[in-house]
Amino acid sequence: MIKLKNPEQIQRMKDAGRITGEALLVAREAIVPGATTHDVDTAIRRYIEKCGARPTFLGYCGFPAAACISINEEVIHGIPSRRRVLREGDIVKVDVGAFYRGYTGDSAKTFAVGKVSEEAQRLIRVTRESFYAGVAYARGGLRIGDIGYHVQSYAEQNGYSVVRAYEGHGVGEELHEEPGVPNFGTPGRGVRLYAGMTIAIEPMVNAGTSEVRVLSNGWTVVTADGKLSAHYEHTVAITEDGPILLTDVGE
Ligand code: MG
Ligand code: MG
């Protein structure tokens, strides 16, 4: 069942979304060579709690941290650790949600640690741009396949692949609501979009194959060929006036 939100509920999601977006600004500051992914997670958790919110991911299906932090060939669901040290040249995906007054945000960005290769910079940029290519179609009367088609086309035209095994989703009172929002699709196909829907659009773009596998810890998803992957996600409200990015607090 798709849970439509009224304008008051969307306003409340904006508050949860702002804290979520700000937590990523905190993460960006904490991402320096020599820091551990545990350090980054701690900074995020403290910020969210200081705002009077709760880290949505902490305890979700047993996840042990406030944020998913995934390095280089890790796609999503990396577990923060005191033993994972960030090194110059790494790219780091941070995925986070803040639960505040009954609603959650969900947002992810890919950060460079110090100076990274031009190829890594390009992957990060194209992944971000593929989100914007897709969100332009998050409009009432269109369909889920319109969003996915444009995310996929943009990424593939730039020589990359989109992950198919994981996808975006409805978001609101729950972190994962209906419908699923794949990063591929066919224009005019799939669930119809309505004003009041709130969805997480989240391209996961790989430099090589689209195939992924899960590590033996049961969480961390990595590219099957070991090549780099990038992630970019916002919580988006579909309104009569077009899409609103609820987790966008600036880059
Ligand atoms: Mg997320
Ligand atoms: Mg998500």
PDB file of C-alpha atoms and ligand atoms in Angstrom:
ATOM      1  CA  MET A   1       0.000   0.000   0.000  1.00  0.00           C
ATOM      2  CA  ILE A   2       1.345   3.411  -0.954  1.00  0.00           C
ATOM      3  CA  LYS A   3       0.934   5.936   1.880  1.00  0.00           C
ATOM      4  CA  LEU A   4       0.210   9.387   0.437  1.00  0.00           C
ATOM      5  CA  LYS A   5       1.218  12.328   2.656  1.00  0.00           C
ATOM      6  CA  ASN A   6      -0.772  15.548   3.083  1.00  0.00           C
ATOM      7  CA  PRO A   7       1.032  18.928   3.048  1.00  0.00           C
ATOM      8  CA  GLU A   8       1.325  18.946   6.858  1.00  0.00           C
ATOM      9  CA  GLN A   9       2.959  15.513   6.832  1.00  0.00           C
ATOM     10  CA  ILE A  10       5.315  16.608   4.060  1.00  0.00           C
ATOM     11  CA  GLN A  11       6.264  19.610   6.185  1.00  0.00           C
ATOM     12  CA  ARG A  12       7.168  17.261   9.020  1.00  0.00           C
ATOM     13  CA  MET A  13       9.163  15.095   6.644  1.00  0.00           C
ATOM     14  CA  LYS A  14      11.030  18.259   5.649  1.00  0.00           C
ATOM     15  CA  ASP A  15      12.181  18.613   9.270  1.00  0.00           C
ATOM     16  CA  ALA A  16      13.415  15.000   9.394  1.00  0.00           C
ATOM     17  CA  GLY A  17      14.955  15.518   5.950  1.00  0.00           C
ATOM     18  CA  ARG A  18      16.846  18.631   6.990  1.00  0.00           C
ATOM     19  CA  ILE A  19      18.470  16.820   9.926  1.00  0.00           C
ATOM     20  CA  THR A  20      19.324  13.930   7.597  1.00  0.00           C
ATOM     21  CA  GLY A  21      20.926  16.277   5.071  1.00  0.00           C
ATOM     22  CA  GLU A  22      22.844  18.125   7.774  1.00  0.00           C
ATOM     23  CA  ALA A  23      24.169  14.805   9.107  1.00  0.00           C
ATOM     24  CA  LEU A  24      25.812  14.314   5.687  1.00  0.00           C
ATOM     25  CA  LEU A  25      27.463  17.740   5.984  1.00  0.00           C
ATOM     26  CA  VAL A  26      28.843  16.565   9.339  1.00  0.00           C
ATOM     27  CA  ALA A  27      30.057  13.366   7.666  1.00  0.00           C
ATOM     28  CA  ARG A  28      31.845  15.324   4.953  1.00  0.00           C
ATOM     29  CA  GLU A  29      33.815  17.256   7.574  1.00  0.00           C
ATOM     30  CA  ALA A  30      34.739  14.021   9.398  1.00  0.00           C
ATOM     31  CA  ILE A  31      36.014  12.309   6.231  1.00  0.00           C
ATOM     32  CA  VAL A  32      39.780  12.904   6.239  1.00  0.00           C
ATOM     33  CA  PRO A  33      42.737  10.591   5.655  1.00  0.00           C
ATOM     34  CA  GLY A  34      43.452   8.635   8.843  1.00  0.00           C
ATOM     35  CA  ALA A  35      39.902   8.770  10.239  1.00  0.00           C
ATOM     36  CA  THR A  36      38.098   5.460  10.738  1.00  0.00           C
ATOM     37  CA  THR A  37      34.598   4.782   9.490  1.00  0.00           C
ATOM     38  CA  HIS A  38      33.661   4.440  13.169  1.00  0.00           C
ATOM     39  CA  ASP A  39      34.809   8.043  13.734  1.00  0.00           C
ATOM     40  CA  VAL A  40      32.569   9.224  10.902  1.00  0.00           C
ATOM     41  CA  ASP A  41      29.625   7.225  12.237  1.00  0.00           C
ATOM     42  CA  THR A  42      30.109   8.635  15.734  1.00  0.00           C
ATOM     43  CA  ALA A  43      30.077  12.219  14.427  1.00  0.00           C
ATOM     44  CA  ILE A  44      26.847  11.498  12.534  1.00  0.00           C
ATOM     45  CA  ARG A  45      25.165   9.832  15.481  1.00  0.00           C
ATOM     46  CA  ARG A  46      26.054  12.656  17.864  1.00  0.00           C
ATOM     47  CA  TYR A  47      24.717  15.265  15.461  1.00  0.00           C
ATOM     48  CA  ILE A  48      21.399  13.479  14.919  1.00  0.00           C
ATOM     49  CA  GLU A  49      20.897  12.962  18.653  1.00  0.00           C
ATOM     50  CA  LYS A  50      21.828  16.601  19.363  1.00  0.00           C
ATOM     51  CA  CYS A  51      18.951  17.577  17.058  1.00  0.00           C
ATOM     52  CA  GLY A  52      16.542  15.551  19.214  1.00  0.00           C
ATOM     53  CA  ALA A  53      16.202  12.928  16.490  1.00  0.00           C
ATOM     54  CA  ARG A  54      17.099   9.243  16.317  1.00  0.00           C
ATOM     55  CA  PRO A  55      19.365   7.530  13.745  1.00  0.00           C
ATOM     56  CA  THR A  56      16.841   5.511  11.751  1.00  0.00           C
ATOM     57  CA  PHE A  57      19.326   2.858  10.653  1.00  0.00           C
ATOM     58  CA  LEU A  58      20.560   2.040  14.185  1.00  0.00           C
ATOM     59  CA  GLY A  59      18.992  -1.328  15.011  1.00  0.00           C
ATOM     60  CA  TYR A  60      17.086  -1.482  11.698  1.00  0.00           C
ATOM     61  CA  CYS A  61      17.023  -5.218  10.882  1.00  0.00           C
ATOM     62  CA  GLY A  62      19.834  -5.412  13.442  1.00  0.00           C
ATOM     63  CA  PHE A  63      22.139  -2.892  11.735  1.00  0.00           C
ATOM     64  CA  PRO A  64      24.713  -1.877  14.383  1.00  0.00           C
ATOM     65  CA  ALA A  65      25.432   1.778  13.475  1.00  0.00           C
ATOM     66  CA  ALA A  66      23.858   5.154  12.643  1.00  0.00           C
ATOM     67  CA  ALA A  67      25.074   5.204   9.040  1.00  0.00           C
ATOM     68  CA  CYS A  68      26.067   2.799   6.301  1.00  0.00           C
ATOM     69  CA  ILE A  69      29.620   3.687   5.253  1.00  0.00           C
ATOM     70  CA  SER A  70      30.972   1.941   2.154  1.00  0.00           C
ATOM     71  CA  ILE A  71      34.415   2.413   0.610  1.00  0.00           C
ATOM     72  CA  ASN A  72      35.511   2.106  -3.054  1.00  0.00           C
ATOM     73  CA  GLU A  73      34.147  -1.229  -4.472  1.00  0.00           C
ATOM     74  CA  GLU A  74      31.656  -1.457  -1.603  1.00  0.00           C
ATOM     75  CA  VAL A  75      28.291  -0.360  -3.014  1.00  0.00           C
ATOM     76  CA  ILE A  76      26.012   0.001   0.039  1.00  0.00           C
ATOM     77  CA  HIS A  77      25.444  -1.293   3.588  1.00  0.00           C
ATOM     78  CA  GLY A  78      29.082  -1.026   4.743  1.00  0.00           C
ATOM     79  CA  ILE A  79      29.342  -1.382   8.527  1.00  0.00           C
ATOM     80  CA  PRO A  80      31.358   1.325  10.317  1.00  0.00           C
ATOM     81  CA  SER A  81      34.395  -0.094  12.086  1.00  0.00           C
ATOM     82  CA  ARG A  82      37.302   1.061  14.227  1.00  0.00           C
ATOM     83  CA  ARG A  83      39.530  -1.019  11.939  1.00  0.00           C
ATOM     84  CA  ARG A  84      38.537   0.665   8.657  1.00  0.00           C
ATOM     85  CA  VAL A  85      40.872   3.591   8.117  1.00  0.00           C
ATOM     86  CA  LEU A  86      40.169   6.096   5.331  1.00  0.00           C
ATOM     87  CA  ARG A  87      43.076   6.689   2.979  1.00  0.00           C
ATOM     88  CA  GLU A  88      43.846   9.444   0.503  1.00  0.00           C
ATOM     89  CA  GLY A  89      42.278   8.496  -2.836  1.00  0.00           C
ATOM     90  CA  ASP A  90      39.368   6.476  -1.418  1.00  0.00           C
ATOM     91  CA  ILE A  91      35.765   7.272  -2.273  1.00  0.00           C
ATOM     92  CA  VAL A  92      33.325   6.890   0.600  1.00  0.00           C
ATOM     93  CA  LYS A  93      29.588   6.445   0.427  1.00  0.00           C
ATOM     94  CA  VAL A  94      27.652   7.598   3.480  1.00  0.00           C
ATOM     95  CA  ASP A  95      23.965   6.654   3.704  1.00  0.00           C
ATOM     96  CA  VAL A  96      21.952   7.984   6.644  1.00  0.00           C
ATOM     97  CA  GLY A  97      18.464   8.640   7.987  1.00  0.00           C
ATOM     98  CA  ALA A  98      17.178  10.742  10.896  1.00  0.00           C
ATOM     99  CA  PHE A  99      13.848   9.841  12.486  1.00  0.00           C
ATOM    100  CA  TYR A 100      12.139  12.929  13.866  1.00  0.00           C
ATOM    101  CA  ARG A 101       8.565  13.455  15.094  1.00  0.00           C
ATOM    102  CA  GLY A 102       7.194  10.371  13.397  1.00  0.00           C
ATOM    103  CA  TYR A 103       8.982  10.559  10.044  1.00  0.00           C
ATOM    104  CA  THR A 104      12.350   9.652   8.595  1.00  0.00           C
ATOM    105  CA  GLY A 105      14.609  11.072   5.927  1.00  0.00           C
ATOM    106  CA  ASP A 106      16.954   8.930   3.822  1.00  0.00           C
ATOM    107  CA  SER A 107      19.905  10.362   1.929  1.00  0.00           C
ATOM    108  CA  ALA A 108      23.303   9.267   0.654  1.00  0.00           C
ATOM    109  CA  LYS A 109      26.308  10.917  -0.919  1.00  0.00           C
ATOM    110  CA  THR A 110      29.729   9.834  -2.134  1.00  0.00           C
ATOM    111  CA  PHE A 111      32.713  11.750  -0.785  1.00  0.00           C
ATOM    112  CA  ALA A 112      36.343  11.881  -1.878  1.00  0.00           C
ATOM    113  CA  VAL A 113      39.062  11.330   0.724  1.00  0.00           C
ATOM    114  CA  GLY A 114      41.665  13.964  -0.065  1.00  0.00           C
ATOM    115  CA  LYS A 115      42.631  13.906  -3.731  1.00  0.00           C
ATOM    116  CA  VAL A 116      41.087  11.111  -5.796  1.00  0.00           C
ATOM    117  CA  SER A 117      41.621   9.981  -9.415  1.00  0.00           C
ATOM    118  CA  GLU A 118      39.894  11.769 -12.272  1.00  0.00           C
ATOM    119  CA  GLU A 119      38.011   8.560 -13.014  1.00  0.00           C
ATOM    120  CA  ALA A 120      36.681   8.440  -9.458  1.00  0.00           C
ATOM    121  CA  GLN A 121      35.683  12.114  -9.632  1.00  0.00           C
ATOM    122  CA  ARG A 122      33.846  11.480 -12.876  1.00  0.00           C
ATOM    123  CA  LEU A 123      31.967   8.485 -11.424  1.00  0.00           C
ATOM    124  CA  ILE A 124      30.874  10.570  -8.418  1.00  0.00           C
ATOM    125  CA  ARG A 125      29.725  13.412 -10.677  1.00  0.00           C
ATOM    126  CA  VAL A 126      27.838  11.214 -13.157  1.00  0.00           C
ATOM    127  CA  THR A 127      26.086   9.358 -10.304  1.00  0.00           C
ATOM    128  CA  ARG A 128      24.873  12.668  -8.857  1.00  0.00           C
ATOM    129  CA  GLU A 129      23.770  13.849 -12.295  1.00  0.00           C
ATOM    130  CA  SER A 130      21.908  10.581 -12.927  1.00  0.00           C
ATOM    131  CA  PHE A 131      19.824  11.317  -9.816  1.00  0.00           C
ATOM    132  CA  TYR A 132      18.886  14.726 -11.237  1.00  0.00           C
ATOM    133  CA  ALA A 133      18.131  13.157 -14.634  1.00  0.00           C
ATOM    134  CA  GLY A 134      15.640  10.852 -12.878  1.00  0.00           C
ATOM    135  CA  VAL A 135      14.072  13.192 -10.319  1.00  0.00           C
ATOM    136  CA  ALA A 136      12.953  15.526 -13.118  1.00  0.00           C
ATOM    137  CA  TYR A 137      10.352  12.832 -13.875  1.00  0.00           C
ATOM    138  CA  ALA A 138       9.058  12.521 -10.281  1.00  0.00           C
ATOM    139  CA  ARG A 139       5.792  14.187 -11.225  1.00  0.00           C
ATOM    140  CA  GLY A 140       2.130  13.338 -10.826  1.00  0.00           C
ATOM    141  CA  GLY A 141       0.726  11.491 -13.850  1.00  0.00           C
ATOM    142  CA  LEU A 142       4.067   9.974 -14.861  1.00  0.00           C
ATOM    143  CA  ARG A 143       5.216   6.497 -13.781  1.00  0.00           C
ATOM    144  CA  ILE A 144       8.026   4.893 -11.803  1.00  0.00           C
ATOM    145  CA  GLY A 145       9.532   3.602 -15.061  1.00  0.00           C
ATOM    146  CA  ASP A 146      10.003   7.181 -16.294  1.00  0.00           C
ATOM    147  CA  ILE A 147      12.304   7.916 -13.345  1.00  0.00           C
ATOM    148  CA  GLY A 148      14.287   4.683 -13.686  1.00  0.00           C
ATOM    149  CA  TYR A 149      14.638   4.984 -17.448  1.00  0.00           C
ATOM    150  CA  HIS A 150      16.241   8.414 -17.198  1.00  0.00           C
ATOM    151  CA  VAL A 151      18.587   7.437 -14.329  1.00  0.00           C
ATOM    152  CA  GLN A 152      19.710   4.376 -16.280  1.00  0.00           C
ATOM    153  CA  SER A 153      20.059   6.161 -19.625  1.00  0.00           C
ATOM    154  CA  TYR A 154      22.176   8.918 -18.134  1.00  0.00           C
ATOM    155  CA  ALA A 155      24.520   6.502 -16.351  1.00  0.00           C
ATOM    156  CA  GLU A 156      24.851   4.157 -19.331  1.00  0.00           C
ATOM    157  CA  GLN A 157      25.419   6.983 -21.827  1.00  0.00           C
ATOM    158  CA  ASN A 158      28.413   7.879 -19.687  1.00  0.00           C
ATOM    159  CA  GLY A 159      29.807   4.344 -19.873  1.00  0.00           C
ATOM    160  CA  TYR A 160      28.663   3.105 -16.468  1.00  0.00           C
ATOM    161  CA  SER A 161      26.136   0.530 -15.244  1.00  0.00           C
ATOM    162  CA  VAL A 162      23.327   0.799 -12.675  1.00  0.00           C
ATOM    163  CA  VAL A 163      22.870  -1.725  -9.869  1.00  0.00           C
ATOM    164  CA  ARG A 164      19.661  -3.682 -10.399  1.00  0.00           C
ATOM    165  CA  ALA A 165      19.606  -5.874  -7.294  1.00  0.00           C
ATOM    166  CA  TYR A 166      18.876  -2.880  -5.001  1.00  0.00           C
ATOM    167  CA  GLU A 167      16.555   0.041  -5.559  1.00  0.00           C
ATOM    168  CA  GLY A 168      14.948   3.185  -4.171  1.00  0.00           C
ATOM    169  CA  HIS A 169      11.677   3.037  -2.262  1.00  0.00           C
ATOM    170  CA  GLY A 170       8.797   4.880  -0.676  1.00  0.00           C
ATOM    171  CA  VAL A 171       9.783   6.531   2.616  1.00  0.00           C
ATOM    172  CA  GLY A 172       7.889   8.258   5.413  1.00  0.00           C
ATOM    173  CA  GLU A 173       6.824   6.822   8.749  1.00  0.00           C
ATOM    174  CA  GLU A 174       8.828   3.773   7.721  1.00  0.00           C
ATOM    175  CA  LEU A 175      12.293   3.721   6.164  1.00  0.00           C
ATOM    176  CA  HIS A 176      11.080   1.381   3.434  1.00  0.00           C
ATOM    177  CA  GLU A 177       7.560   1.841   2.102  1.00  0.00           C
ATOM    178  CA  GLU A 178       5.992   1.022  -1.225  1.00  0.00           C
ATOM    179  CA  PRO A 179       6.595   1.433  -4.102  1.00  0.00           C
ATOM    180  CA  GLY A 180      10.036   0.181  -5.129  1.00  0.00           C
ATOM    181  CA  VAL A 181      11.925   2.732  -7.244  1.00  0.00           C
ATOM    182  CA  PRO A 182      14.361   0.885  -9.541  1.00  0.00           C
ATOM    183  CA  ASN A 183      17.267   2.681 -11.208  1.00  0.00           C
ATOM    184  CA  PHE A 184      16.237   1.239 -14.558  1.00  0.00           C
ATOM    185  CA  GLY A 185      12.930   1.049 -16.373  1.00  0.00           C
ATOM    186  CA  THR A 186      10.739   1.668 -19.380  1.00  0.00           C
ATOM    187  CA  PRO A 187       9.050   5.037 -19.964  1.00  0.00           C
ATOM    188  CA  GLY A 188       5.313   4.951 -19.244  1.00  0.00           C
ATOM    189  CA  ARG A 189       5.530   1.671 -17.295  1.00  0.00           C
ATOM    190  CA  GLY A 190       5.227   0.812 -13.619  1.00  0.00           C
ATOM    191  CA  VAL A 191       3.368   2.374 -10.694  1.00  0.00           C
ATOM    192  CA  ARG A 192       1.628   5.685 -11.440  1.00  0.00           C
ATOM    193  CA  LEU A 193       2.989   8.694  -9.562  1.00  0.00           C
ATOM    194  CA  TYR A 194       0.703  10.990  -7.540  1.00  0.00           C
ATOM    195  CA  ALA A 195       1.158  14.206  -5.584  1.00  0.00           C
ATOM    196  CA  GLY A 196       1.653  13.195  -1.947  1.00  0.00           C
ATOM    197  CA  MET A 197       4.024  10.325  -2.659  1.00  0.00           C
ATOM    198  CA  THR A 198       7.374  10.521  -0.879  1.00  0.00           C
ATOM    199  CA  ILE A 199      10.130   8.386  -2.358  1.00  0.00           C
ATOM    200  CA  ALA A 200      13.867   7.839  -2.034  1.00  0.00           C
ATOM    201  CA  ILE A 201      15.540   7.976  -5.441  1.00  0.00           C
ATOM    202  CA  GLU A 202      19.013   6.504  -5.101  1.00  0.00           C
ATOM    203  CA  PRO A 203      21.192   5.637  -8.093  1.00  0.00           C
ATOM    204  CA  MET A 204      23.963   3.139  -7.315  1.00  0.00           C
ATOM    205  CA  VAL A 205      26.283   3.440 -10.297  1.00  0.00           C
ATOM    206  CA  ASN A 206      29.192   1.092 -11.041  1.00  0.00           C
ATOM    207  CA  ALA A 207      32.307   1.769 -13.101  1.00  0.00           C
ATOM    208  CA  GLY A 208      32.206  -1.818 -14.425  1.00  0.00           C
ATOM    209  CA  THR A 209      29.615  -4.580 -14.257  1.00  0.00           C
ATOM    210  CA  SER A 210      26.185  -4.005 -12.697  1.00  0.00           C
ATOM    211  CA  GLU A 211      26.540  -7.323 -10.842  1.00  0.00           C
ATOM    212  CA  VAL A 212      27.024  -7.239  -7.077  1.00  0.00           C
ATOM    213  CA  ARG A 213      27.468  -9.721  -4.240  1.00  0.00           C
ATOM    214  CA  VAL A 214      27.063  -9.635  -0.455  1.00  0.00           C
ATOM    215  CA  LEU A 215      30.079 -10.213   1.814  1.00  0.00           C
ATOM    216  CA  SER A 216      30.038 -12.937   4.468  1.00  0.00           C
ATOM    217  CA  ASN A 217      29.127 -10.376   7.172  1.00  0.00           C
ATOM    218  CA  GLY A 218      25.647 -10.511   5.649  1.00  0.00           C
ATOM    219  CA  TRP A 219      25.484  -6.756   5.022  1.00  0.00           C
ATOM    220  CA  THR A 220      28.157  -5.233   2.826  1.00  0.00           C
ATOM    221  CA  VAL A 221      27.302  -5.227  -0.888  1.00  0.00           C
ATOM    222  CA  VAL A 222      30.316  -5.055  -3.236  1.00  0.00           C
ATOM    223  CA  THR A 223      30.742  -4.915  -6.999  1.00  0.00           C
ATOM    224  CA  ALA A 224      31.301  -8.374  -8.481  1.00  0.00           C
ATOM    225  CA  ASP A 225      34.361  -7.176 -10.461  1.00  0.00           C
ATOM    226  CA  GLY A 226      35.907  -5.120  -7.647  1.00  0.00           C
ATOM    227  CA  LYS A 227      35.583  -1.840  -9.572  1.00  0.00           C
ATOM    228  CA  LEU A 228      34.398   1.413  -8.003  1.00  0.00           C
ATOM    229  CA  SER A 229      30.789   2.235  -7.189  1.00  0.00           C
ATOM    230  CA  ALA A 230      29.088   5.522  -6.238  1.00  0.00           C
ATOM    231  CA  HIS A 231      25.745   6.332  -4.595  1.00  0.00           C
ATOM    232  CA  TYR A 232      23.575   9.449  -4.451  1.00  0.00           C
ATOM    233  CA  GLU A 233      20.181   9.643  -2.757  1.00  0.00           C
ATOM    234  CA  HIS A 234      17.572  12.156  -1.666  1.00  0.00           C
ATOM    235  CA  THR A 235      14.134  11.807  -0.133  1.00  0.00           C
ATOM    236  CA  VAL A 236      11.754  13.422  -2.640  1.00  0.00           C
ATOM    237  CA  ALA A 237       8.167  14.618  -2.212  1.00  0.00           C
ATOM    238  CA  ILE A 238       6.022  14.597  -5.351  1.00  0.00           C
ATOM    239  CA  THR A 239       3.777  17.668  -5.151  1.00  0.00           C
ATOM    240  CA  GLU A 240       1.352  19.581  -7.380  1.00  0.00           C
ATOM    241  CA  ASP A 241       4.238  21.979  -7.974  1.00  0.00           C
ATOM    242  CA  GLY A 242       6.719  19.246  -8.923  1.00  0.00           C
ATOM    243  CA  PRO A 243       9.355  17.337  -6.954  1.00  0.00           C
ATOM    244  CA  ILE A 244      10.758  18.764  -3.700  1.00  0.00           C
ATOM    245  CA  LEU A 245      14.054  17.385  -2.353  1.00  0.00           C
ATOM    246  CA  LEU A 246      13.345  17.036   1.377  1.00  0.00           C
ATOM    247  CA  THR A 247      16.909  16.099   2.344  1.00  0.00           C
ATOM    248  CA  ASP A 248      18.680  18.784   0.281  1.00  0.00           C
ATOM    249  CA  VAL A 249      20.537  21.286   2.458  1.00  0.00           C
ATOM    250  CA  GLY A 250      23.062  22.289  -0.211  1.00  0.00           C
ATOM    251  CA  GLU A 251      26.191  20.472  -1.305  1.00  0.00           C
TER     252      GLU A 251
HETATM  253 MG    MG B   1      19.622   5.528   2.089  1.00  0.00          MG
HETATM  254 MG    MG B   2      17.105   4.495   0.623  1.00  0.00          MG
END
